[in-house]
């Protein structure tokens, strides 16, 4: 396959700025594509919280960004993805990106998010023109980049970028980026694009919908989620668009960064381990985790870990509801890390006070603790109501921590059901999004841990043996990019 020029445009990039798994994906897939010989570059915002250390260099020329009615200029910072040669450009603009947060401040989502991310989309494209580097494909990620394919199809169709194809990846259909129609004129997009088969939903601009209608090809991050979102139950009001574009929609399961998440080389663990040393290695991490979260120091108790955003998507309300019953009847501990919904933070705090030594929790974002929980827990709990792909269950399996998940989206595609008495499965799955179903499955996992230790050990090893790297999925993206390029070049100019 001839090498392609691919531009990633994303609101989050690990290790620079991360809210969730989108950052992990955008921080790792480009490395795998570069290894296949492609020229991949990334554009992101330079938020106020982006640490501009000596690895970043400011480009000498200011970047003009064609949005709104006045002149807007960005300063472009340049770096590479650590451990690679993938160029990363971060756009600095005090008004749009000076604040530290990505999407929301203490009072909720920023009211100018539509303008901020339009600036990102147009800034990324203007940067290509400034660099004289015209990508074959722009790979967009979630609603913040939804207007970009539309820009390529309209405003920029008769420029050097007019032949550039676009691939739009849905990481989470739940967040669609509704905006006032002012955003179209701000983006210099023709007003006639405010119609239901382009950008309009219930009287507003839906930026996700724009991406879904206008990208050359669409992907989402697992095959099962690709099916779910085409149904009214899983489509968040956009299932009809996804059915309309079904022939162009592909589910490709995410890989993981196997260097950052490798128990044999993990700098956050007191004693890194591999399959041969898993029992001893995990025991040391378990003790460290118990100490760090004020849990009773007990090497034998079943310890369940949670690392998650506290959002309704993640189903942690089910865990909150089941927790008192579980703690009354099962000999278990919980190590919980997360932040978000204040109600959930409150319930888990309450549980930690009510059951000292049995529930340990930390509210906030803490990557080193996330690693320690993956290593030090015996089981990993992820009762998601919906889950486009999910990465934490992959990290858990790689760390020898069988996941307990609800059968939805990418969790179906990545965790196979343990079958008692047989050498099968990598975790525990349940179907109903109810607290009793979760309770029963926690009980089943607990019984397996205590009563069938040999089977539990084999379950651990099967998870550790899986290959979660990017090799297979990067090849699928490569193939999809080529299809997108062919389709774009075959589309006549209007
Ligand atoms: P989502 O993107 O929906 O949040 P994923 O499982 O795809 O779910 O990715 C979540 C990522 O965010 C993982 O890398 C996980 O380790 C990380 N993460 C989530 N919550 C926290 C937290 N409180 N502290 C540190 N890392 C977190
Ligand atoms: C989203 C999804 C998650 C997925 C991640 C990376 O945040 O919620 O399931 O793993 O994107 O694609």
Coordinates of C-alpha atoms and ligand atoms in Angstrom, one line a residue:
X1 CA 0.0 0.0 0.0
X2 CA 1.4 3.5 -0.9
X3 CA 2.1 5.6 2.2
X4 CA -0.7 8.0 3.1
X5 CA -0.6 11.4 4.7
X6 CA -3.1 11.3 7.6
X7 CA -4.0 14.2 9.9
X8 CA -5.6 13.4 13.2
X9 CA -7.6 16.3 14.7
X10 CA -8.6 15.7 18.3
X11 CA -9.6 17.5 21.5
X12 CA -7.5 15.1 23.6
X13 CA -4.2 13.4 23.1
X14 CA -2.4 11.2 25.7
X15 CA 0.1 11.9 27.3
X16 CA -0.6 15.7 26.9
X17 CA -4.3 16.2 27.7
X18 CA -6.7 13.4 28.7
X19 CA -10.3 13.2 29.8
X20 CA -11.0 9.7 28.8
X21 CA -10.1 6.8 26.4
X22 CA -10.3 9.0 23.3
X23 CA -7.0 10.5 24.4
X24 CA -5.5 7.0 24.7
X25 CA -6.7 6.0 21.2
X26 CA -5.4 9.2 19.6
X27 CA -2.1 8.9 21.5
X28 CA -1.4 5.4 20.3
X29 CA -3.0 4.6 16.9
X30 CA -0.8 7.1 15.1
X31 CA 2.3 5.4 16.3
X32 CA 1.1 2.1 14.9
X33 CA 0.2 3.7 11.6
X34 CA 3.6 5.4 11.4
X35 CA 5.2 2.0 11.9
X36 CA 3.3 0.8 8.8
X37 CA 5.0 3.6 6.9
X38 CA 2.4 6.4 6.8
X39 CA 3.0 10.1 7.5
X40 CA 0.7 10.8 10.4
X41 CA 0.4 14.1 12.3
X42 CA -1.9 15.3 15.0
X43 CA -3.5 18.7 15.8
X44 CA -4.9 19.5 19.2
X45 CA -5.7 22.6 21.2
X46 CA -3.0 24.1 23.5
X47 CA -5.3 24.4 26.6
X48 CA -4.1 26.5 29.4
X49 CA -3.2 23.3 31.3
X50 CA -0.9 22.0 28.6
X51 CA 2.5 21.9 30.1
X52 CA 4.7 23.7 27.5
X53 CA 8.0 22.2 28.6
X54 CA 11.2 22.3 26.6
X55 CA 10.0 19.5 24.3
X56 CA 7.5 22.0 22.8
X57 CA 8.7 24.6 20.3
X58 CA 6.7 27.5 19.1
X59 CA 6.6 27.9 15.3
X60 CA 7.8 31.3 14.2
X61 CA 4.9 32.2 11.9
X62 CA 1.5 33.0 13.4
X63 CA -1.4 31.0 12.0
X64 CA -4.4 32.9 10.6
X65 CA -7.7 31.0 11.2
X66 CA -10.6 31.8 9.1
X67 CA -13.5 31.9 11.5
X68 CA -15.9 34.7 12.5
X69 CA -15.7 38.1 11.1
X70 CA -12.5 39.5 12.7
X71 CA -9.0 38.3 12.2
X72 CA -8.1 35.3 14.5
X73 CA -4.5 34.2 15.0
X74 CA -3.1 31.2 16.7
X75 CA 0.3 30.4 17.9
X76 CA 1.4 26.8 16.9
X77 CA 3.4 24.7 19.3
X78 CA 5.2 21.7 17.9
X79 CA 6.3 18.4 19.6
X80 CA 6.2 14.7 18.9
X81 CA 4.3 11.8 20.5
X82 CA 6.8 10.6 23.1
X83 CA 8.7 7.5 21.9
X84 CA 7.9 8.3 18.3
X85 CA 8.4 10.7 15.4
X86 CA 4.7 11.5 15.1
X87 CA 4.5 15.4 14.9
X88 CA 1.9 17.0 17.3
X89 CA 0.8 20.5 16.8
X90 CA -1.0 22.4 19.5
X91 CA -2.9 25.6 18.7
X92 CA -2.8 28.3 21.3
X93 CA -5.4 31.0 21.4
X94 CA -6.1 32.8 24.7
X95 CA -9.8 33.4 24.2
X96 CA -10.7 29.9 23.0
X97 CA -8.1 27.7 24.7
X98 CA -6.5 29.8 27.5
X99 CA -8.7 28.2 30.2
X100 CA -7.3 24.9 31.6
X101 CA -10.2 22.6 31.0
X102 CA -11.2 20.7 27.9
X103 CA -15.0 20.7 27.7
X104 CA -16.4 22.0 31.0
X105 CA -15.5 24.3 33.9
X106 CA -16.9 24.3 37.5
X107 CA -20.3 25.5 36.1
X108 CA -20.7 22.9 33.4
X109 CA -20.0 22.8 29.7
X110 CA -18.6 26.0 28.3
X111 CA -21.2 27.9 26.3
X112 CA -18.7 28.7 23.6
X113 CA -17.6 25.1 22.9
X114 CA -19.0 25.3 19.4
X115 CA -16.8 28.3 18.6
X116 CA -13.8 26.8 20.4
X117 CA -13.8 23.6 18.5
X118 CA -14.7 25.2 15.2
X119 CA -11.5 27.2 15.7
X120 CA -9.7 23.8 16.2
X121 CA -11.2 22.4 13.0
X122 CA -10.5 25.3 10.8
X123 CA -7.1 26.0 12.5
X124 CA -6.0 22.4 11.7
X125 CA -6.9 22.8 8.1
X126 CA -5.3 26.2 7.8
X127 CA -2.2 24.8 9.4
X128 CA -2.0 22.1 6.6
X129 CA -2.1 24.9 4.0
X130 CA 0.5 26.9 5.9
X131 CA 2.8 23.9 6.1
X132 CA 2.1 23.0 2.4
X133 CA 1.3 19.5 3.7
X134 CA -1.9 18.3 2.2
X135 CA -3.3 15.2 3.9
X136 CA -4.9 12.4 1.9
X137 CA -7.2 11.8 4.9
X138 CA -8.2 13.8 7.9
X139 CA -9.2 11.5 10.8
X140 CA -11.8 13.3 13.1
X141 CA -12.8 12.2 16.6
X142 CA -16.2 12.8 18.1
X143 CA -18.5 15.8 17.9
X144 CA -15.8 18.5 18.5
X145 CA -14.5 17.7 15.0
X146 CA -17.9 17.2 13.4
X147 CA -17.8 20.4 11.3
X148 CA -14.5 19.5 9.7
X149 CA -15.8 17.0 7.1
X150 CA -18.5 19.6 6.2
X151 CA -15.9 22.3 5.8
X152 CA -14.0 20.0 3.4
X153 CA -17.2 19.3 1.4
X154 CA -18.3 23.0 1.1
X155 CA -16.1 26.0 2.0
X156 CA -12.8 24.2 1.2
X157 CA -14.0 22.0 -1.7
X158 CA -12.3 24.2 -4.3
X159 CA -9.0 24.7 -2.5
X160 CA -6.0 22.4 -2.4
X161 CA -7.8 20.5 0.4
X162 CA -10.8 19.8 -1.8
X163 CA -9.6 16.2 -2.6
X164 CA -8.8 15.3 1.0
X165 CA -11.0 12.5 2.4
X166 CA -12.4 12.4 5.9
X167 CA -12.8 9.6 8.4
X168 CA -15.0 10.3 11.4
X169 CA -14.7 8.1 14.4
X170 CA -17.5 7.9 17.0
X171 CA -16.0 7.3 20.4
X172 CA -19.3 8.1 22.2
X173 CA -22.5 8.9 20.4
X174 CA -24.0 10.2 23.6
X175 CA -22.3 13.6 23.4
X176 CA -23.4 15.3 20.1
X177 CA -22.4 19.0 20.5
X178 CA -25.7 20.9 20.1
X179 CA -25.1 24.5 19.1
X180 CA -26.9 27.6 18.0
X181 CA -27.0 28.0 14.3
X182 CA -24.6 31.0 14.6
X183 CA -21.8 28.4 14.5
X184 CA -22.3 27.9 10.8
X185 CA -21.7 31.5 9.9
X186 CA -18.8 31.6 12.4
X187 CA -17.3 28.6 10.6
X188 CA -17.9 30.2 7.1
X189 CA -20.2 27.3 6.2
X190 CA -23.1 28.1 3.8
X191 CA -26.4 28.7 5.6
X192 CA -28.2 26.2 3.5
X193 CA -26.4 23.5 5.4
X194 CA -28.9 24.1 8.2
X195 CA -31.2 21.3 7.1
X196 CA -32.0 17.9 8.6
X197 CA -29.9 15.9 6.1
X198 CA -26.8 17.9 7.1
X199 CA -26.5 19.7 10.4
X200 CA -29.9 20.4 11.8
X201 CA -31.5 18.5 14.7
X202 CA -34.5 19.9 16.6
X203 CA -33.9 23.4 15.6
X204 CA -30.2 23.5 16.4
X205 CA -26.9 22.5 14.8
X206 CA -25.8 19.1 15.9
X207 CA -22.1 18.8 15.3
X208 CA -22.0 15.1 15.6
X209 CA -24.7 14.8 12.9
X210 CA -22.7 17.0 10.6
X211 CA -19.7 14.6 10.9
X212 CA -21.9 11.6 10.3
X213 CA -23.5 13.0 7.2
X214 CA -20.4 14.5 5.7
X215 CA -17.4 12.3 6.4
X216 CA -16.2 10.1 3.6
X217 CA -16.2 7.1 5.9
X218 CA -17.3 6.5 9.5
X219 CA -15.9 4.2 12.2
X220 CA -16.8 3.4 15.7
X221 CA -14.6 1.7 18.2
X222 CA -16.1 -1.8 18.3
X223 CA -18.2 -4.0 16.0
X224 CA -21.0 -4.5 18.6
X225 CA -21.3 -0.8 19.2
X226 CA -21.5 -0.2 15.4
X227 CA -24.6 -2.4 15.4
X228 CA -26.1 -1.0 18.6
X229 CA -26.0 2.6 17.3
X230 CA -28.1 1.7 14.3
X231 CA -31.0 0.8 16.5
X232 CA -33.4 3.3 18.2
X233 CA -32.4 1.9 21.6
X234 CA -28.7 2.7 21.1
X235 CA -28.8 5.5 18.6
X236 CA -29.3 8.5 20.8
X237 CA -31.6 9.9 18.2
X238 CA -29.1 9.5 15.3
X239 CA -29.8 5.8 14.5
X240 CA -31.6 6.8 11.3
X241 CA -28.4 8.7 10.1
X242 CA -26.3 5.7 10.9
X243 CA -28.6 3.3 9.1
X244 CA -28.5 5.7 6.1
X245 CA -24.7 5.5 6.1
X246 CA -24.5 1.9 7.2
X247 CA -22.4 0.9 4.1
X248 CA -19.7 3.4 5.1
X249 CA -19.7 2.6 8.8
X250 CA -17.1 0.1 10.2
X251 CA -16.6 -1.0 13.8
X252 CA -12.9 -1.4 14.6
X253 CA -11.9 -2.3 18.1
X254 CA -9.4 -0.1 19.8
X255 CA -5.9 -1.4 20.6
X256 CA -4.0 -0.2 23.6
X257 CA -0.6 1.3 24.1
X258 CA 1.2 -1.8 25.1
X259 CA 4.3 0.1 26.3
X260 CA 2.4 2.4 28.7
X261 CA 0.2 -0.4 30.0
X262 CA 2.7 -3.3 30.5
X263 CA 2.8 -4.9 34.0
X264 CA 6.4 -6.1 33.2
X265 CA 7.7 -2.6 32.8
X266 CA 5.3 -0.4 34.7
X267 CA 7.1 2.3 36.7
X268 CA 4.0 2.9 38.9
X269 CA 4.2 -0.7 40.3
X270 CA 6.2 -1.6 43.4
X271 CA 7.2 -4.8 41.7
X272 CA 6.5 -5.2 37.9
X273 CA 5.5 -8.7 36.9
X274 CA 4.8 -11.0 34.0
X275 CA 2.8 -14.2 33.5
X276 CA 5.3 -16.3 35.4
X277 CA 5.5 -13.9 38.4
X278 CA 1.9 -12.8 38.3
X279 CA 0.9 -14.1 41.8
X280 CA 3.9 -12.7 43.6
X281 CA 3.8 -9.4 41.6
X282 CA 0.1 -8.8 42.2
X283 CA 0.4 -9.6 45.9
X284 CA 3.0 -6.8 46.3
X285 CA 0.8 -4.4 44.4
X286 CA -2.3 -5.5 46.4
X287 CA -0.5 -4.7 49.6
X288 CA 0.6 -1.3 48.3
X289 CA -2.9 -0.5 47.1
X290 CA -4.5 -1.5 50.4
X291 CA -2.0 0.7 52.2
X292 CA -2.6 3.7 49.8
X293 CA -6.4 3.6 50.2
X294 CA -6.6 2.7 53.9
X295 CA -7.9 -0.8 53.3
X296 CA -7.3 -3.6 55.7
X297 CA -4.0 -5.3 54.9
X298 CA -5.3 -8.7 54.0
X299 CA -3.6 -10.7 51.2
X300 CA -6.4 -13.2 50.9
X301 CA -9.6 -11.1 50.6
X302 CA -11.1 -10.6 47.1
X303 CA -10.3 -7.0 46.1
X304 CA -12.5 -5.4 43.4
X305 CA -11.1 -2.4 41.5
X306 CA -12.9 0.5 39.7
X307 CA -11.3 3.1 37.6
X308 CA -13.9 5.2 35.8
X309 CA -15.4 8.5 35.0
X310 CA -18.5 8.8 37.2
X311 CA -21.1 9.2 34.5
X312 CA -24.4 7.5 33.9
X313 CA -22.9 5.7 30.9
X314 CA -20.6 3.7 33.2
X315 CA -23.4 2.1 35.2
X316 CA -21.8 2.9 38.5
X317 CA -25.2 3.8 40.0
X318 CA -25.8 0.0 39.8
X319 CA -22.7 -0.6 41.9
X320 CA -23.8 2.1 44.3
X321 CA -27.1 0.4 44.8
X322 CA -25.7 -3.1 45.1
X323 CA -22.7 -2.1 47.3
X324 CA -24.3 -2.2 50.8
X325 CA -25.7 -5.6 50.1
X326 CA -22.4 -6.9 48.7
X327 CA -20.5 -5.6 51.7
X328 CA -23.0 -7.1 54.2
X329 CA -22.9 -10.6 52.6
X330 CA -19.6 -11.0 50.8
X331 CA -16.0 -11.0 52.1
X332 CA -14.7 -8.4 49.7
X333 CA -12.9 -5.0 49.4
X334 CA -13.4 -2.3 46.9
X335 CA -10.7 0.2 45.6
X336 CA -12.5 3.0 43.7
X337 CA -11.0 5.8 41.6
X338 CA -13.0 8.3 39.7
X339 CA -14.6 11.6 39.5
X340 CA -17.7 13.2 38.0
X341 CA -21.3 12.9 39.1
X342 CA -21.4 14.5 42.6
X343 CA -24.2 12.0 43.7
X344 CA -22.0 9.0 43.0
X345 CA -18.9 10.6 44.6
X346 CA -21.1 11.1 47.7
X347 CA -22.4 7.5 47.8
X348 CA -18.9 6.0 47.4
X349 CA -17.6 8.4 50.1
X350 CA -20.4 7.3 52.4
X351 CA -19.5 3.6 51.7
X352 CA -15.9 4.3 52.6
X353 CA -16.9 5.9 55.9
X354 CA -19.5 3.2 56.6
X355 CA -17.2 0.3 55.8
X356 CA -13.7 1.5 56.9
X357 CA -11.0 -0.9 55.7
X358 CA -13.4 -2.5 53.1
X359 CA -14.0 0.4 50.8
X360 CA -11.2 2.7 49.7
X361 CA -11.8 5.5 47.4
X362 CA -10.0 8.5 45.7
X363 CA -12.0 11.2 44.0
X364 CA -10.0 12.8 41.2
X365 CA -7.8 12.0 38.3
X366 CA -4.7 10.0 39.2
X367 CA -2.9 8.0 36.5
X368 CA -0.4 6.3 38.9
X369 CA -3.3 5.1 41.1
X370 CA -5.1 3.9 38.0
X371 CA -2.1 1.6 37.3
X372 CA -1.9 0.4 40.8
X373 CA -5.6 -0.5 40.9
X374 CA -5.2 -2.5 37.7
X375 CA -2.3 -4.4 39.2
X376 CA -3.4 -4.7 42.8
X377 CA -7.0 -5.7 42.4
X378 CA -8.2 -9.3 41.9
X379 CA -11.1 -8.3 39.8
X380 CA -12.1 -5.2 37.8
X381 CA -15.7 -3.9 37.8
X382 CA -17.2 -2.2 34.8
X383 CA -21.0 -2.4 34.7
X384 CA -21.4 0.1 31.8
X385 CA -24.9 0.9 30.5
X386 CA -23.3 1.6 27.1
X387 CA -19.6 1.2 26.2
X388 CA -18.4 2.1 22.7
X389 CA -15.1 0.2 23.3
X390 CA -13.8 0.5 26.8
X391 CA -10.0 0.4 27.5
X392 CA -9.9 -0.2 31.2
X393 CA -11.1 -3.8 30.9
X394 CA -8.3 -4.4 28.4
X395 CA -5.7 -3.0 30.8
X396 CA -7.3 -5.1 33.5
X397 CA -6.9 -8.3 31.5
X398 CA -3.3 -7.4 30.6
X399 CA -2.6 -7.0 34.3
X400 CA -4.1 -10.4 35.2
X401 CA -7.2 -8.9 36.7
X402 CA -10.3 -10.6 35.3
X403 CA -13.0 -8.0 34.4
X404 CA -16.6 -8.2 35.4
X405 CA -18.6 -6.3 32.8
X406 CA -22.1 -5.8 31.5
X407 CA -22.6 -7.3 28.0
X408 CA -22.7 -4.1 25.9
X409 CA -20.7 -2.6 23.1
X410 CA -17.0 -3.2 23.1
X411 CA -17.2 -5.2 26.3
X412 CA -18.9 -7.9 24.3
X413 CA -16.2 -7.9 21.7
X414 CA -13.3 -7.9 24.2
X415 CA -14.3 -9.9 27.2
X416 CA -15.4 -13.5 26.8
X417 CA -17.5 -15.3 29.3
X418 CA -15.9 -17.6 31.8
X419 CA -17.5 -21.1 31.8
X420 CA -17.2 -23.0 35.1
X421 CA -15.2 -26.2 34.8
X422 CA -13.9 -25.4 31.3
X423 CA -10.8 -23.6 30.1
X424 CA -12.8 -20.8 28.6
X425 CA -13.3 -17.1 28.9
X426 CA -11.5 -14.1 30.2
X427 CA -14.0 -12.5 32.6
X428 CA -17.5 -12.4 34.0
X429 CA -20.4 -10.9 32.0
X430 CA -24.0 -10.1 32.8
X431 CA -26.9 -8.8 30.7
X432 CA -29.4 -6.8 32.6
X433 CA -28.5 -3.3 33.7
X434 CA -29.9 -3.9 37.2
X435 CA -28.3 -4.0 40.7
X436 CA -29.5 -7.6 41.3
X437 CA -27.8 -8.8 38.1
X438 CA -24.6 -7.0 39.1
X439 CA -24.9 -8.4 42.7
X440 CA -25.3 -12.0 41.4
X441 CA -22.3 -11.7 39.1
X442 CA -20.1 -10.2 41.9
X443 CA -21.1 -13.2 43.9
X444 CA -20.2 -15.6 41.1
X445 CA -16.8 -13.9 40.6
X446 CA -16.2 -14.1 44.4
X447 CA -17.1 -17.8 44.5
X448 CA -14.7 -18.5 41.7
X449 CA -11.9 -16.5 43.4
X450 CA -12.4 -18.3 46.8
X451 CA -13.6 -21.8 45.8
X452 CA -11.9 -22.5 42.4
X453 CA -8.5 -20.9 42.8
X454 CA -6.9 -23.0 40.0
X455 CA -9.6 -22.0 37.6
X456 CA -9.3 -18.4 38.7
X457 CA -5.6 -18.5 38.1
X458 CA -6.2 -19.9 34.6
X459 CA -8.7 -17.1 33.9
X460 CA -6.0 -14.6 34.8
X461 CA -3.5 -16.1 32.5
X462 CA -6.0 -16.3 29.6
X463 CA -6.6 -12.6 29.9
X464 CA -2.8 -11.9 30.1
X465 CA -2.3 -14.0 27.0
X466 CA -4.6 -11.9 24.8
X467 CA -3.1 -9.6 22.2
X468 CA -4.5 -6.1 22.7
X469 CA -1.9 -4.3 20.6
X470 CA -2.7 -2.1 17.6
X471 CA -1.3 -4.4 14.9
X472 CA -4.6 -5.8 13.6
X473 CA -6.7 -2.7 14.0
X474 CA -4.1 -0.3 12.6
X475 CA -4.2 -2.5 9.4
X476 CA -7.9 -2.1 9.3
X477 CA -7.7 1.7 9.6
X478 CA -5.0 1.7 6.8
X479 CA -7.4 -0.2 4.5
X480 CA -10.3 2.1 5.4
X481 CA -8.2 5.2 4.7
X482 CA -7.4 3.8 1.3
X483 CA -11.1 3.2 0.6
X484 CA -11.9 6.7 1.8
X485 CA -9.2 8.2 -0.5
X486 CA -10.5 6.2 -3.5
X487 CA -14.1 7.2 -2.8
X488 CA -13.2 10.9 -2.4
X489 CA -11.2 11.0 -5.6
X490 CA -14.1 9.3 -7.5
X491 CA -16.5 12.0 -6.3
X492 CA -16.9 14.7 -8.9
X493 CA -16.6 18.3 -7.8
X494 CA -20.0 20.0 -7.4
Ligands
LIG1 P1 -14.0 6.4 28.7 O1 -13.2 7.0 27.6 O2 -15.4 6.3 28.4 O3 -13.8 7.2 30.0 P2 -12.2 4.1 28.6 O4 -12.2 2.8 29.3 O5 -12.1 4.0 27.1 O6 -13.5 4.9 29.0 O7 -11.0 5.0 29.0 C1 -10.8 5.6 30.2 C2 -9.4 6.0 30.4 O8 -9.3 7.0 31.4 C3 -8.5 4.9 30.9 O9 -7.2 5.2 30.4 C4 -8.5 5.0 32.4 O10 -7.4 4.5 33.0 C5 -8.6 6.5 32.5 N1 -9.2 7.0 33.7 C6 -10.6 7.1 34.0 N2 -10.8 7.7 35.1 C7 -9.6 8.0 35.7 C8 -9.2 8.6 36.9 N3 -10.1 9.0 37.8 N4 -7.9 8.7 37.1 C9 -7.0 8.3 36.2 N5 -7.3 7.7 35.0 C10 -8.6 7.6 34.8
LIG2 C1 -15.0 6.9 24.6 C2 -15.8 5.6 25.1 C3 -15.0 4.5 25.4 C4 -13.9 4.2 24.4 C5 -13.1 5.5 24.2 C6 -11.9 5.4 23.2 O1 -14.6 7.7 25.6 O2 -16.7 6.0 26.1 O3 -15.8 3.3 25.4 O4 -13.0 3.2 24.8 O5 -13.9 6.6 23.8 O6 -12.4 5.1 21.9

